[in-house]
mmCIF file of C-alpha atoms in Angstrom:
data_model
loop_
_atom_site.group_PDB
_atom_site.id
_atom_site.type_symbol
_atom_site.label_atom_id
_atom_site.label_comp_id
_atom_site.label_asym_id
_atom_site.label_seq_id
_atom_site.Cartn_x
_atom_site.Cartn_y
_atom_site.Cartn_z
ATOM 1 C CA GLY A 1 -8.091 -9.191 11.650
ATOM 2 C CA GLU A 2 -9.545 -12.562 12.640
ATOM 3 C CA MET A 3 -6.686 -13.609 14.957
ATOM 4 C CA ALA A 4 -5.343 -12.058 18.108
ATOM 5 C CA PRO A 5 -2.351 -9.822 17.223
ATOM 6 C CA LEU A 6 0.287 -12.020 18.896
ATOM 7 C CA THR A 7 -1.130 -15.156 17.248
ATOM 8 C CA ALA A 8 -1.256 -13.442 13.849
ATOM 9 C CA ALA A 9 2.337 -12.209 14.209
ATOM 10 C CA ALA A 10 3.540 -15.717 15.052
ATOM 11 C CA ALA A 11 1.641 -17.186 12.076
ATOM 12 C CA TYR A 12 3.109 -14.584 9.710
ATOM 13 C CA GLU A 13 6.604 -15.290 11.040
ATOM 14 C CA ARG A 14 6.141 -19.033 10.471
ATOM 15 C CA GLU A 15 4.983 -18.300 6.921
ATOM 16 C CA LEU A 16 8.058 -16.152 6.229
ATOM 17 C CA LYS A 17 10.418 -18.791 7.611
ATOM 18 C CA HIS A 18 8.705 -21.469 5.528
ATOM 19 C CA PHE A 19 8.754 -19.372 2.347
ATOM 20 C CA PHE A 20 12.429 -18.516 2.729
ATOM 21 C CA SER A 21 13.305 -22.038 3.970
ATOM 22 C CA THR A 22 15.437 -20.582 6.735
ATOM 23 C CA LEU A 23 17.247 -22.543 9.379
ATOM 24 C CA PRO A 24 16.211 -21.788 12.964
ATOM 25 C CA ASP A 25 19.108 -19.382 13.633
ATOM 26 C CA ASN A 26 19.002 -17.597 10.268
ATOM 27 C CA LEU A 27 16.988 -14.574 9.276
ATOM 28 C CA PRO A 28 15.211 -14.477 5.936
ATOM 29 C CA ARG A 29 16.523 -11.923 3.462
ATOM 30 C CA PHE A 30 14.195 -9.903 1.283
ATOM 31 C CA ASP A 31 15.539 -8.715 -2.057
ATOM 32 C CA LEU A 32 13.616 -5.466 -1.678
ATOM 33 C CA VAL A 33 11.702 -3.738 1.094
ATOM 34 C CA LEU A 34 9.741 -0.676 -0.039
ATOM 35 C CA LEU A 35 8.820 1.702 2.771
ATOM 36 C CA GLY A 36 7.041 4.975 3.248
ATOM 37 C CA LEU A 37 7.661 7.722 5.779
ATOM 38 C CA GLY A 38 4.982 9.135 8.052
ATOM 39 C CA GLU A 39 4.823 12.720 9.264
ATOM 40 C CA ASP A 40 5.815 11.449 12.712
ATOM 41 C CA GLY A 41 8.814 9.545 11.341
ATOM 42 C CA HIS A 42 7.160 6.130 11.429
ATOM 43 C CA THR A 43 7.786 3.507 8.800
ATOM 44 C CA ALA A 44 6.253 0.091 8.262
ATOM 45 C CA SER A 45 4.082 0.036 11.396
ATOM 46 C CA LEU A 46 6.984 1.049 13.572
ATOM 47 C CA PHE A 47 5.663 4.150 15.323
ATOM 48 C CA PRO A 48 7.505 6.381 17.803
ATOM 49 C CA GLY A 49 7.297 4.869 21.275
ATOM 50 C CA SER A 50 6.279 1.415 20.026
ATOM 51 C CA SER A 51 7.662 -1.597 21.863
ATOM 52 C CA ALA A 52 8.100 -3.215 18.433
ATOM 53 C CA LEU A 53 11.107 -0.907 17.915
ATOM 54 C CA HIS A 54 12.977 -2.905 20.555
ATOM 55 C CA GLU A 55 12.029 -6.375 19.300
ATOM 56 C CA ASN A 56 15.159 -8.336 18.429
ATOM 57 C CA GLU A 57 13.926 -11.930 18.617
ATOM 58 C CA ARG A 58 10.859 -11.943 16.376
ATOM 59 C CA LEU A 59 10.616 -11.264 12.653
ATOM 60 C CA VAL A 60 7.085 -9.933 12.969
ATOM 61 C CA ALA A 61 5.694 -8.058 15.942
ATOM 62 C CA PRO A 62 2.212 -6.971 16.897
ATOM 63 C CA THR A 63 1.824 -3.311 17.775
ATOM 64 C CA TYR A 64 -1.023 -1.136 18.925
ATOM 65 C CA VAL A 65 -1.178 2.320 17.355
ATOM 66 C CA GLU A 66 -3.054 4.496 19.804
ATOM 67 C CA LYS A 67 -3.610 7.450 17.459
ATOM 68 C CA LEU A 68 -5.272 5.077 14.975
ATOM 69 C CA ASP A 69 -6.935 2.938 17.661
ATOM 70 C CA ALA A 70 -5.747 -0.077 15.720
ATOM 71 C CA HIS A 71 -3.685 -3.210 16.154
ATOM 72 C CA ARG A 72 -1.138 -3.813 13.419
ATOM 73 C CA LEU A 73 1.582 -6.254 12.522
ATOM 74 C CA THR A 74 4.997 -5.046 11.465
ATOM 75 C CA LEU A 75 8.214 -6.505 10.219
ATOM 76 C CA THR A 76 10.870 -5.887 12.863
ATOM 77 C CA LEU A 77 13.999 -3.795 12.445
ATOM 78 C CA PRO A 78 16.368 -6.804 12.325
ATOM 79 C CA LEU A 79 14.372 -8.302 9.446
ATOM 80 C CA ILE A 80 14.038 -5.044 7.490
ATOM 81 C CA ASN A 81 17.712 -4.216 8.018
ATOM 82 C CA ARG A 82 18.695 -7.608 6.602
ATOM 83 C CA ALA A 83 17.213 -6.807 3.170
ATOM 84 C CA ALA A 84 19.442 -6.520 0.121
ATOM 85 C CA GLN A 85 17.748 -3.251 -0.865
ATOM 86 C CA VAL A 86 15.593 -0.948 1.234
ATOM 87 C CA SER A 87 13.940 1.949 -0.570
ATOM 88 C CA PHE A 88 11.855 4.746 0.883
ATOM 89 C CA LEU A 89 9.247 6.568 -1.161
ATOM 90 C CA VAL A 90 8.513 9.957 0.396
ATOM 91 C CA THR A 91 5.940 12.356 -1.015
ATOM 92 C CA GLY A 92 4.477 15.597 0.195
ATOM 93 C CA GLN A 93 5.447 18.718 2.069
ATOM 94 C CA SER A 94 3.978 17.326 5.300
ATOM 95 C CA LYS A 95 6.845 14.790 5.449
ATOM 96 C CA ALA A 96 9.655 17.367 5.054
ATOM 97 C CA ALA A 97 10.439 17.835 8.761
ATOM 98 C CA ALA A 98 10.581 14.084 9.429
ATOM 99 C CA LEU A 99 12.689 13.530 6.310
ATOM 100 C CA ARG A 100 15.172 16.227 7.368
ATOM 101 C CA GLU A 101 15.391 14.699 10.847
ATOM 102 C CA VAL A 102 16.035 11.206 9.513
ATOM 103 C CA LEU A 103 18.598 12.244 6.903
ATOM 104 C CA HIS A 104 20.501 14.908 8.812
ATOM 105 C CA ASN A 105 20.421 13.882 12.481
ATOM 106 C CA GLU A 106 22.550 10.802 13.053
ATOM 107 C CA ASN A 107 21.207 10.609 16.624
ATOM 108 C CA SER A 108 17.569 10.682 15.575
ATOM 109 C CA ASN A 109 15.209 8.436 17.513
ATOM 110 C CA LEU A 110 12.579 8.402 14.778
ATOM 111 C CA PRO A 111 11.731 4.871 13.661
ATOM 112 C CA ALA A 112 12.684 5.544 10.033
ATOM 113 C CA ALA A 113 16.177 6.582 11.192
ATOM 114 C CA LYS A 114 16.660 3.062 12.542
ATOM 115 C CA ILE A 115 16.485 1.622 9.037
ATOM 116 C CA ARG A 116 20.126 0.874 8.279
ATOM 117 C CA PRO A 117 20.641 -2.195 6.111
ATOM 118 C CA VAL A 118 23.436 -4.328 7.541
ATOM 119 C CA ASP A 119 24.668 -5.755 4.253
ATOM 120 C CA GLY A 120 22.435 -4.013 1.748
ATOM 121 C CA ARG A 121 21.644 -0.712 0.124
ATOM 122 C CA LEU A 122 19.376 2.116 1.240
ATOM 123 C CA SER A 123 17.850 4.525 -1.244
ATOM 124 C CA TRP A 124 15.440 7.429 -1.001
ATOM 125 C CA LEU A 125 12.943 8.380 -3.710
ATOM 126 C CA VAL A 126 11.693 11.808 -2.673
ATOM 127 C CA THR A 127 9.392 14.332 -4.297
ATOM 128 C CA GLU A 128 10.568 17.927 -4.573
ATOM 129 C CA ASP A 129 8.009 19.250 -2.104
ATOM 130 C CA ALA A 130 9.260 16.820 0.571
ATOM 131 C CA VAL A 131 12.669 18.526 0.505
ATOM 132 C CA SER A 132 11.498 22.098 0.006
ATOM 133 C CA PRO A 133 13.663 24.511 2.013
ATOM 134 C CA SER A 134 10.593 26.694 2.572
ATOM 135 C CA THR A 135 8.893 23.919 4.536
ATOM 136 C CA PRO A 136 8.729 24.643 8.285
#
């Protein structure tokens, strides 16, 4: 919180590139990315309507979340989708509608639906109440 969001995102990206010792044109590859699912279908800090959803050049993007009145940093879709394993942990009945949308609508525009590892695996760890057929 001490740096401006764009400056912080750039610093975090430099740190990732240094840690992974990547060449300028290569993306780092995480072994595992563990994500949650919000009631609105957000994941990481990729919220519906966020410009960060369209970021294809940066590894880390700043985003402002109006409903939280907060600036956040998020890993971008290209970086997340490069991971060897991406796992979602979804708990609670309040997530059921978003979960159904993401899993059953191949044309979904929800941010979590955009998580599609390019050369990796995707798994879902879901509590029973999050898939309850009685959920509206």
